[in-house]
PDB file of C-alpha atoms in Angstrom:
ATOM      1  CA  UNK A 128      31.491 -14.349  -0.834  1.00  0.00           C
ATOM      2  CA  UNK A 129      29.522 -16.133   1.879  1.00  0.00           C
ATOM      3  CA  UNK A 130      28.202 -14.649   5.100  1.00  0.00           C
ATOM      4  CA  UNK A 131      27.192 -16.229   8.371  1.00  0.00           C
ATOM      5  CA  UNK A 132      24.123 -14.946  10.196  1.00  0.00           C
ATOM      6  CA  UNK A 133      26.282 -12.678  12.361  1.00  0.00           C
ATOM      7  CA  UNK A 134      28.311 -11.356   9.436  1.00  0.00           C
ATOM      8  CA  UNK A 135      25.202 -10.584   7.359  1.00  0.00           C
ATOM      9  CA  UNK A 136      23.404  -9.085  10.343  1.00  0.00           C
ATOM     10  CA  UNK A 137      26.349  -6.763  10.997  1.00  0.00           C
ATOM     11  CA  UNK A 138      26.568  -5.872   7.301  1.00  0.00           C
ATOM     12  CA  UNK A 139      22.866  -5.035   6.968  1.00  0.00           C
ATOM     13  CA  UNK A 140      22.379  -3.456  10.393  1.00  0.00           C
ATOM     14  CA  UNK A 141      19.762  -5.956  11.530  1.00  0.00           C
ATOM     15  CA  UNK A 142      19.794  -8.556  14.275  1.00  0.00           C
ATOM     16  CA  UNK A 143      20.623 -12.201  13.829  1.00  0.00           C
ATOM     17  CA  UNK A 144      17.235 -12.916  15.344  1.00  0.00           C
ATOM     18  CA  UNK A 145      15.624 -11.023  12.478  1.00  0.00           C
ATOM     19  CA  UNK A 146      17.460 -13.122   9.888  1.00  0.00           C
ATOM     20  CA  UNK A 147      16.464 -16.348  11.619  1.00  0.00           C
ATOM     21  CA  UNK A 148      12.856 -15.151  11.737  1.00  0.00           C
ATOM     22  CA  UNK A 149      12.935 -14.355   8.012  1.00  0.00           C
ATOM     23  CA  UNK A 150      14.225 -17.895   7.461  1.00  0.00           C
ATOM     24  CA  UNK A 151      11.367 -19.363   9.516  1.00  0.00           C
ATOM     25  CA  UNK A 152       8.869 -17.325   7.510  1.00  0.00           C
ATOM     26  CA  UNK A 153      10.417 -18.551   4.255  1.00  0.00           C
ATOM     27  CA  UNK A 154      11.183 -14.968   3.306  1.00  0.00           C
ATOM     28  CA  UNK A 155      14.985 -15.245   3.306  1.00  0.00           C
ATOM     29  CA  UNK A 156      16.345 -18.774   3.202  1.00  0.00           C
ATOM     30  CA  UNK A 157      20.124 -19.314   3.489  1.00  0.00           C
ATOM     31  CA  UNK A 158      21.929 -20.736   0.458  1.00  0.00           C
ATOM     32  CA  UNK A 159      23.197 -23.592   2.607  1.00  0.00           C
ATOM     33  CA  UNK A 160      24.961 -24.503   5.840  1.00  0.00           C
ATOM     34  CA  UNK A 161      28.598 -24.884   6.804  1.00  0.00           C
ATOM     35  CA  UNK A 162      30.130 -27.951   8.447  1.00  0.00           C
ATOM     36  CA  UNK A 163      29.117 -26.615  11.848  1.00  0.00           C
ATOM     37  CA  UNK A 164      25.468 -26.344  10.808  1.00  0.00           C
ATOM     38  CA  UNK A 165      25.438 -22.552  10.632  1.00  0.00           C
ATOM     39  CA  UNK A 166      23.441 -20.708   7.970  1.00  0.00           C
ATOM     40  CA  UNK A 167      25.365 -19.274   5.027  1.00  0.00           C
ATOM     41  CA  UNK A 168      24.248 -16.476   2.714  1.00  0.00           C
ATOM     42  CA  UNK A 169      25.580 -15.525  -0.735  1.00  0.00           C
ATOM     43  CA  UNK A 170      25.193 -12.400  -2.878  1.00  0.00           C
ATOM     44  CA  UNK A 171      21.780 -13.657  -3.998  1.00  0.00           C
ATOM     45  CA  UNK A 172      20.489 -13.562  -0.421  1.00  0.00           C
ATOM     46  CA  UNK A 173      22.236 -10.236   0.205  1.00  0.00           C
ATOM     47  CA  UNK A 174      20.314  -8.676  -2.697  1.00  0.00           C
ATOM     48  CA  UNK A 175      17.037 -10.213  -1.519  1.00  0.00           C
ATOM     49  CA  UNK A 176      17.620  -8.877   1.999  1.00  0.00           C
ATOM     50  CA  UNK A 177      18.257  -5.426   0.559  1.00  0.00           C
ATOM     51  CA  UNK A 178      14.893  -5.557  -1.237  1.00  0.00           C
ATOM     52  CA  UNK A 179      13.184  -6.789   1.933  1.00  0.00           C
ATOM     53  CA  UNK A 180      14.586  -3.893   3.952  1.00  0.00           C
ATOM     54  CA  UNK A 181      13.582  -1.374   1.281  1.00  0.00           C
ATOM     55  CA  UNK A 182      10.002  -2.657   1.291  1.00  0.00           C
ATOM     56  CA  UNK A 183       9.927  -2.732   5.086  1.00  0.00           C
ATOM     57  CA  UNK A 184      11.046   0.901   5.125  1.00  0.00           C
ATOM     58  CA  UNK A 185       8.085   1.670   2.884  1.00  0.00           C
ATOM     59  CA  UNK A 186       5.728   0.061   5.393  1.00  0.00           C
ATOM     60  CA  UNK A 187       4.826  -3.202   3.648  1.00  0.00           C
ATOM     61  CA  UNK A 188       3.990  -6.301   5.679  1.00  0.00           C
ATOM     62  CA  UNK A 189       6.222  -9.367   5.366  1.00  0.00           C
ATOM     63  CA  UNK A 190       3.462 -11.346   3.657  1.00  0.00           C
ATOM     64  CA  UNK A 191       3.148  -8.629   1.002  1.00  0.00           C
ATOM     65  CA  UNK A 192       6.916  -8.507   0.507  1.00  0.00           C
ATOM     66  CA  UNK A 193       7.092 -12.267   0.029  1.00  0.00           C
ATOM     67  CA  UNK A 194       4.430 -12.165  -2.678  1.00  0.00           C
ATOM     68  CA  UNK A 195       6.250  -9.384  -4.523  1.00  0.00           C
ATOM     69  CA  UNK A 196       9.706 -10.958  -4.366  1.00  0.00           C
ATOM     70  CA  UNK A 197       8.464 -14.441  -5.242  1.00  0.00           C
ATOM     71  CA  UNK A 198       6.499 -13.230  -8.260  1.00  0.00           C
ATOM     72  CA  UNK A 199       8.061 -14.658 -11.435  1.00  0.00           C
ATOM     73  CA  UNK A 200       7.885 -11.220 -13.056  1.00  0.00           C
ATOM     74  CA  UNK A 201       9.826  -9.476 -10.260  1.00  0.00           C
ATOM     75  CA  UNK A 202      12.487  -7.166 -11.704  1.00  0.00           C
ATOM     76  CA  UNK A 203      15.086  -6.009  -9.153  1.00  0.00           C
ATOM     77  CA  UNK A 204      16.275  -3.073 -11.299  1.00  0.00           C
ATOM     78  CA  UNK A 205      12.723  -1.815 -11.786  1.00  0.00           C
ATOM     79  CA  UNK A 206      12.107  -2.324  -8.065  1.00  0.00           C
ATOM     80  CA  UNK A 207      15.042  -0.054  -7.221  1.00  0.00           C
ATOM     81  CA  UNK A 208      13.619   2.649  -9.503  1.00  0.00           C
ATOM     82  CA  UNK A 209      10.303   2.242  -7.721  1.00  0.00           C
ATOM     83  CA  UNK A 210      12.001   2.450  -4.310  1.00  0.00           C
ATOM     84  CA  UNK A 211      13.720   5.688  -5.342  1.00  0.00           C
ATOM     85  CA  UNK A 212      10.434   7.235  -6.444  1.00  0.00           C
ATOM     86  CA  UNK A 213       8.718   6.104  -3.255  1.00  0.00           C
ATOM     87  CA  UNK A 214      11.461   7.541  -1.058  1.00  0.00           C
ATOM     88  CA  UNK A 215      11.229  10.897  -2.834  1.00  0.00           C
ATOM     89  CA  UNK A 216       7.480  10.873  -2.240  1.00  0.00           C
ATOM     90  CA  UNK A 217       8.059   9.982   1.402  1.00  0.00           C
ATOM     91  CA  UNK A 218      10.505  12.877   1.733  1.00  0.00           C
ATOM     92  CA  UNK A 219       7.893  15.239   0.285  1.00  0.00           C
ATOM     93  CA  UNK A 220       5.368  13.848   2.730  1.00  0.00           C
ATOM     94  CA  UNK A 221       7.663  14.510   5.690  1.00  0.00           C
ATOM     95  CA  UNK A 222       8.435  18.018   4.389  1.00  0.00           C
ATOM     96  CA  UNK A 223       4.697  18.752   4.234  1.00  0.00           C
ATOM     97  CA  UNK A 224       4.189  17.607   7.825  1.00  0.00           C
ATOM     98  CA  UNK A 225       7.217  19.615   8.997  1.00  0.00           C
ATOM     99  CA  UNK A 226       5.717  22.682   7.314  1.00  0.00           C
ATOM    100  CA  UNK A 227       2.359  22.024   8.996  1.00  0.00           C
ATOM    101  CA  UNK A 228       3.928  21.662  12.454  1.00  0.00           C
ATOM    102  CA  UNK A 229       6.104  24.754  11.934  1.00  0.00           C
ATOM    103  CA  UNK A 230       3.067  26.812  10.959  1.00  0.00           C
ATOM    104  CA  UNK A 231       1.149  25.449  13.951  1.00  0.00           C
ATOM    105  CA  UNK A 232       3.952  26.568  16.270  1.00  0.00           C
ATOM    106  CA  UNK A 233       3.928  30.036  14.714  1.00  0.00           C
ATOM    107  CA  UNK A 234       0.144  30.177  15.124  1.00  0.00           C
ATOM    108  CA  UNK A 235       0.443  29.193  18.788  1.00  0.00           C
ATOM    109  CA  UNK A 236       2.876  32.110  19.228  1.00  0.00           C
ATOM    110  CA  UNK A 237       0.398  34.460  17.584  1.00  0.00           C
ATOM    111  CA  UNK A 238       2.637  35.136  14.592  1.00  0.00           C
ATOM    112  CA  UNK A 239       0.198  33.839  11.947  1.00  0.00           C
ATOM    113  CA  UNK A 240      -3.383  32.660  11.602  1.00  0.00           C
ATOM    114  CA  UNK A 241      -3.991  29.342   9.822  1.00  0.00           C
ATOM    115  CA  UNK A 242      -7.185  28.600   7.938  1.00  0.00           C
ATOM    116  CA  UNK A 243      -8.983  25.343   8.726  1.00  0.00           C
ATOM    117  CA  UNK A 244      -7.855  23.991   5.348  1.00  0.00           C
ATOM    118  CA  UNK A 245      -4.209  24.796   6.110  1.00  0.00           C
ATOM    119  CA  UNK A 246      -4.428  22.969   9.437  1.00  0.00           C
ATOM    120  CA  UNK A 247      -5.104  19.702   7.625  1.00  0.00           C
ATOM    121  CA  UNK A 248      -2.973  20.308   4.535  1.00  0.00           C
ATOM    122  CA  UNK A 249      -0.073  18.159   5.696  1.00  0.00           C
ATOM    123  CA  UNK A 250      -2.326  15.237   6.537  1.00  0.00           C
ATOM    124  CA  UNK A 251      -3.972  15.242   3.113  1.00  0.00           C
ATOM    125  CA  UNK A 252      -0.537  15.440   1.525  1.00  0.00           C
ATOM    126  CA  UNK A 253       0.410  12.425   3.647  1.00  0.00           C
ATOM    127  CA  UNK A 254      -2.588  10.462   2.336  1.00  0.00           C
ATOM    128  CA  UNK A 255      -1.665  11.295  -1.256  1.00  0.00           C
ATOM    129  CA  UNK A 256       2.014  10.535  -0.680  1.00  0.00           C
ATOM    130  CA  UNK A 257       1.312   7.157   0.889  1.00  0.00           C
ATOM    131  CA  UNK A 258      -0.887   6.170  -2.039  1.00  0.00           C
ATOM    132  CA  UNK A 259       1.706   7.335  -4.559  1.00  0.00           C
ATOM    133  CA  UNK A 260       4.408   5.542  -2.601  1.00  0.00           C
ATOM    134  CA  UNK A 261       2.631   2.205  -2.651  1.00  0.00           C
ATOM    135  CA  UNK A 262       0.737   2.217  -5.930  1.00  0.00           C
ATOM    136  CA  UNK A 263       1.641   5.332  -7.908  1.00  0.00           C
ATOM    137  CA  UNK A 264       3.594   3.654 -10.701  1.00  0.00           C
ATOM    138  CA  UNK A 265       0.957   1.004 -11.349  1.00  0.00           C
ATOM    139  CA  UNK A 266      -2.001   3.395 -11.211  1.00  0.00           C
ATOM    140  CA  UNK A 267      -0.336   5.983 -13.438  1.00  0.00           C
ATOM    141  CA  UNK A 268       0.642   3.251 -15.886  1.00  0.00           C
ATOM    142  CA  UNK A 269      -2.934   1.975 -16.007  1.00  0.00           C
ATOM    143  CA  UNK A 270      -4.918   5.229 -15.962  1.00  0.00           C
ATOM    144  CA  UNK A 271      -2.423   7.926 -16.964  1.00  0.00           C
ATOM    145  CA  UNK A 272      -0.943  10.930 -15.171  1.00  0.00           C
ATOM    146  CA  UNK A 273      -3.916  13.190 -15.887  1.00  0.00           C
ATOM    147  CA  UNK A 274      -6.432  10.909 -14.176  1.00  0.00           C
ATOM    148  CA  UNK A 275      -4.207  10.304 -11.148  1.00  0.00           C
ATOM    149  CA  UNK A 276      -3.355  13.998 -10.790  1.00  0.00           C
ATOM    150  CA  UNK A 277      -7.061  14.846 -10.904  1.00  0.00           C
ATOM    151  CA  UNK A 278      -7.709  12.275  -8.178  1.00  0.00           C
ATOM    152  CA  UNK A 279      -4.927  13.749  -6.035  1.00  0.00           C
ATOM    153  CA  UNK A 280      -6.396  17.217  -6.517  1.00  0.00           C
ATOM    154  CA  UNK A 281      -9.766  15.908  -5.359  1.00  0.00           C
ATOM    155  CA  UNK A 282      -8.190  14.510  -2.192  1.00  0.00           C
ATOM    156  CA  UNK A 283      -6.436  17.818  -1.508  1.00  0.00           C
ATOM    157  CA  UNK A 284      -9.805  19.534  -1.772  1.00  0.00           C
ATOM    158  CA  UNK A 285     -11.407  17.342   0.905  1.00  0.00           C
ATOM    159  CA  UNK A 286     -12.837  19.096   3.920  1.00  0.00           C
ATOM    160  CA  UNK A 287     -12.519  17.695   7.434  1.00  0.00           C
ATOM    161  CA  UNK A 288     -16.122  16.529   7.130  1.00  0.00           C
ATOM    162  CA  UNK A 289     -15.228  14.710   3.904  1.00  0.00           C
ATOM    163  CA  UNK A 290     -12.321  12.974   5.623  1.00  0.00           C
ATOM    164  CA  UNK A 291     -14.509  11.898   8.532  1.00  0.00           C
ATOM    165  CA  UNK A 292     -17.139  10.570   6.125  1.00  0.00           C
ATOM    166  CA  UNK A 293     -14.440   8.688   4.184  1.00  0.00           C
ATOM    167  CA  UNK A 294     -13.114   7.049   7.353  1.00  0.00           C
ATOM    168  CA  UNK A 295     -16.620   5.938   8.342  1.00  0.00           C
ATOM    169  CA  UNK A 296     -17.312   4.686   4.824  1.00  0.00           C
ATOM    170  CA  UNK A 297     -14.077   2.681   4.804  1.00  0.00           C
ATOM    171  CA  UNK A 298     -15.082   0.899   8.003  1.00  0.00           C
ATOM    172  CA  UNK A 299     -18.573   0.226   6.638  1.00  0.00           C
ATOM    173  CA  UNK A 300     -17.107  -1.066   3.365  1.00  0.00           C
ATOM    174  CA  UNK A 301     -14.717  -3.461   5.088  1.00  0.00           C
ATOM    175  CA  UNK A 302     -17.530  -4.834   7.264  1.00  0.00           C
ATOM    176  CA  UNK A 303     -19.730  -5.324   4.202  1.00  0.00           C
ATOM    177  CA  UNK A 304     -16.918  -7.046   2.278  1.00  0.00           C
ATOM    178  CA  UNK A 305     -16.327  -9.507   5.104  1.00  0.00           C
ATOM    179  CA  UNK A 306     -20.026 -10.343   5.263  1.00  0.00           C
ATOM    180  CA  UNK A 307     -20.282 -10.738   1.480  1.00  0.00           C
ATOM    181  CA  UNK A 308     -17.272 -13.023   1.138  1.00  0.00           C
ATOM    182  CA  UNK A 309     -18.612 -15.192   3.969  1.00  0.00           C
ATOM    183  CA  UNK A 310     -21.898 -15.533   2.086  1.00  0.00           C
ATOM    184  CA  UNK A 311     -19.877 -16.565  -0.964  1.00  0.00           C
ATOM    185  CA  UNK A 312     -22.145 -15.285  -3.749  1.00  0.00           C
ATOM    186  CA  UNK A 313     -20.492 -12.555  -5.913  1.00  0.00           C
ATOM    187  CA  UNK A 314     -23.908 -11.644  -7.307  1.00  0.00           C
ATOM    188  CA  UNK A 315     -25.771 -11.881  -4.001  1.00  0.00           C
ATOM    189  CA  UNK A 316     -27.475  -9.123  -2.056  1.00  0.00           C
ATOM    190  CA  UNK A 317     -24.550  -8.621   0.318  1.00  0.00           C
ATOM    191  CA  UNK A 318     -22.095  -8.454  -2.584  1.00  0.00           C
ATOM    192  CA  UNK A 319     -24.219  -5.837  -4.337  1.00  0.00           C
ATOM    193  CA  UNK A 320     -24.282  -3.749  -1.160  1.00  0.00           C
ATOM    194  CA  UNK A 321     -20.490  -4.057  -0.866  1.00  0.00           C
ATOM    195  CA  UNK A 322     -20.028  -3.016  -4.509  1.00  0.00           C
ATOM    196  CA  UNK A 323     -22.241   0.032  -4.034  1.00  0.00           C
ATOM    197  CA  UNK A 324     -20.181   1.034  -0.996  1.00  0.00           C
ATOM    198  CA  UNK A 325     -16.985   0.419  -2.969  1.00  0.00           C
ATOM    199  CA  UNK A 326     -18.292   2.668  -5.750  1.00  0.00           C
ATOM    200  CA  UNK A 327     -19.014   5.423  -3.209  1.00  0.00           C
ATOM    201  CA  UNK A 328     -15.537   4.920  -1.747  1.00  0.00           C
ATOM    202  CA  UNK A 329     -13.889   5.240  -5.182  1.00  0.00           C
ATOM    203  CA  UNK A 330     -15.813   8.420  -5.916  1.00  0.00           C
ATOM    204  CA  UNK A 331     -14.043  10.124  -3.023  1.00  0.00           C
ATOM    205  CA  UNK A 332     -10.892   9.824  -5.131  1.00  0.00           C
ATOM    206  CA  UNK A 333     -12.026   9.636  -8.745  1.00  0.00           C
ATOM    207  CA  UNK A 334     -12.979  12.749 -10.686  1.00  0.00           C
ATOM    208  CA  UNK A 335     -15.211  10.593 -12.913  1.00  0.00           C
ATOM    209  CA  UNK A 336     -16.702   7.124 -12.381  1.00  0.00           C
ATOM    210  CA  UNK A 337     -17.298   4.537 -15.106  1.00  0.00           C
ATOM    211  CA  UNK A 338     -18.203   0.844 -14.773  1.00  0.00           C
ATOM    212  CA  UNK A 339     -15.258  -0.006 -17.041  1.00  0.00           C
ATOM    213  CA  UNK A 340     -12.811   1.756 -14.724  1.00  0.00           C
ATOM    214  CA  UNK A 341     -14.446   0.081 -11.722  1.00  0.00           C
ATOM    215  CA  UNK A 342     -13.888  -3.354 -13.279  1.00  0.00           C
ATOM    216  CA  UNK A 343     -10.357  -2.367 -14.268  1.00  0.00           C
ATOM    217  CA  UNK A 344      -9.340  -1.450 -10.754  1.00  0.00           C
ATOM    218  CA  UNK A 345     -10.964  -4.635  -9.433  1.00  0.00           C
ATOM    219  CA  UNK A 346      -8.839  -6.694 -11.817  1.00  0.00           C
ATOM    220  CA  UNK A 347      -5.765  -4.829 -10.586  1.00  0.00           C
ATOM    221  CA  UNK A 348      -6.646  -5.910  -7.040  1.00  0.00           C
ATOM    222  CA  UNK A 349      -6.099  -9.489  -8.238  1.00  0.00           C
ATOM    223  CA  UNK A 350      -3.144  -8.950 -10.572  1.00  0.00           C
ATOM    224  CA  UNK A 351      -0.995  -6.824  -8.270  1.00  0.00           C
ATOM    225  CA  UNK A 352       0.361  -8.813  -5.286  1.00  0.00           C
ATOM    226  CA  UNK A 353       0.257  -5.777  -2.993  1.00  0.00           C
ATOM    227  CA  UNK A 354      -3.424  -5.055  -3.651  1.00  0.00           C
ATOM    228  CA  UNK A 355      -4.194  -8.779  -3.396  1.00  0.00           C
ATOM    229  CA  UNK A 356      -2.383  -9.007  -0.048  1.00  0.00           C
ATOM    230  CA  UNK A 357      -4.269  -5.961   1.258  1.00  0.00           C
ATOM    231  CA  UNK A 358      -7.717  -7.286   0.395  1.00  0.00           C
ATOM    232  CA  UNK A 359      -6.949 -10.886   1.330  1.00  0.00           C
ATOM    233  CA  UNK A 360      -5.786  -9.474   4.668  1.00  0.00           C
ATOM    234  CA  UNK A 361      -9.303  -8.142   5.250  1.00  0.00           C
ATOM    235  CA  UNK A 362     -10.793 -11.561   4.460  1.00  0.00           C
ATOM    236  CA  UNK A 363      -9.194 -14.634   2.835  1.00  0.00           C
ATOM    237  CA  UNK A 364      -9.989 -14.795  -0.889  1.00  0.00           C
ATOM    238  CA  UNK A 365     -11.464 -11.294  -0.904  1.00  0.00           C
ATOM    239  CA  UNK A 366      -9.412  -9.934  -3.843  1.00  0.00           C
ATOM    240  CA  UNK A 367     -10.810 -12.485  -6.312  1.00  0.00           C
ATOM    241  CA  UNK A 368     -14.281 -12.362  -4.764  1.00  0.00           C
ATOM    242  CA  UNK A 369     -14.408  -8.566  -5.029  1.00  0.00           C
ATOM    243  CA  UNK A 370     -13.240  -8.687  -8.648  1.00  0.00           C
ATOM    244  CA  UNK A 371     -16.013 -11.154  -9.484  1.00  0.00           C
ATOM    245  CA  UNK A 372     -18.596  -9.186  -7.504  1.00  0.00           C
ATOM    246  CA  UNK A 373     -17.733  -5.909  -9.223  1.00  0.00           C
ATOM    247  CA  UNK A 374     -17.869  -7.625 -12.618  1.00  0.00           C
ATOM    248  CA  UNK A 375     -21.359  -8.919 -11.802  1.00  0.00           C
ATOM    249  CA  UNK A 376     -22.378  -5.496 -10.426  1.00  0.00           C
ATOM    250  CA  UNK A 377     -21.153  -3.570 -13.480  1.00  0.00           C
ATOM    251  CA  UNK A 378     -22.322  -6.060 -16.127  1.00  0.00           C
ATOM    252  CA  UNK A 379     -25.455  -7.807 -14.794  1.00  0.00           C
ATOM    253  CA  UNK A 380     -26.121 -11.094 -16.555  1.00  0.00           C
ATOM    254  CA  UNK A 381     -22.690 -11.220 -18.188  1.00  0.00           C
ATOM    255  CA  UNK A 382     -20.344 -12.253 -15.331  1.00  0.00           C
TER     256      UNK A 382
END
């Protein structure tokens, strides 16, 4: 079956303008055109649009979605399993925030007293859920459930001061990464500073640090299109540069 822009837009619950924009971006090209010059879409494009909308619902940028869908190893069945897991995590995240707001209302009414830790519980759950939603399958596959669960427990144990420090460190890290990639030397002084900040940043989440794990996660930044898109969004070419810099940082004289 073939669909025009209007027919597919009505079917998917999006606007025709959205479909034309996806075409302009090269994200969803029509299969062809009819005699009147109107775009036509087949089941192949319908399935691709479904994947696009799933990833959009999960908060991914269009550039990230394009890299994922255009990857030769993309598996639509596995992607659906991943979407299902991510949606369950998202539901848990929303439930945690609902619980937090409900408790806050009860506290305002004088019915209960919340500890400082309880006041931020939903937000830490949100941080964990978002990470699981985006990268949980890959990280658990690479490092195992025990390591990831320990990291999640460490995040849940963060104090407000820890969270503030992490936010400041993230900003400092991103600034240092931009400066280092501009300098262009993965073993240079600026790159070393960026790697040290990255190590500190990881240790907010990792129960145990090792150079091998540091290099492993850096390689994942390159291999996984979503990580690559995130870091290349900070500065063009940053994913590969950071991988090379961390290799040089962890194994001086080898990389």
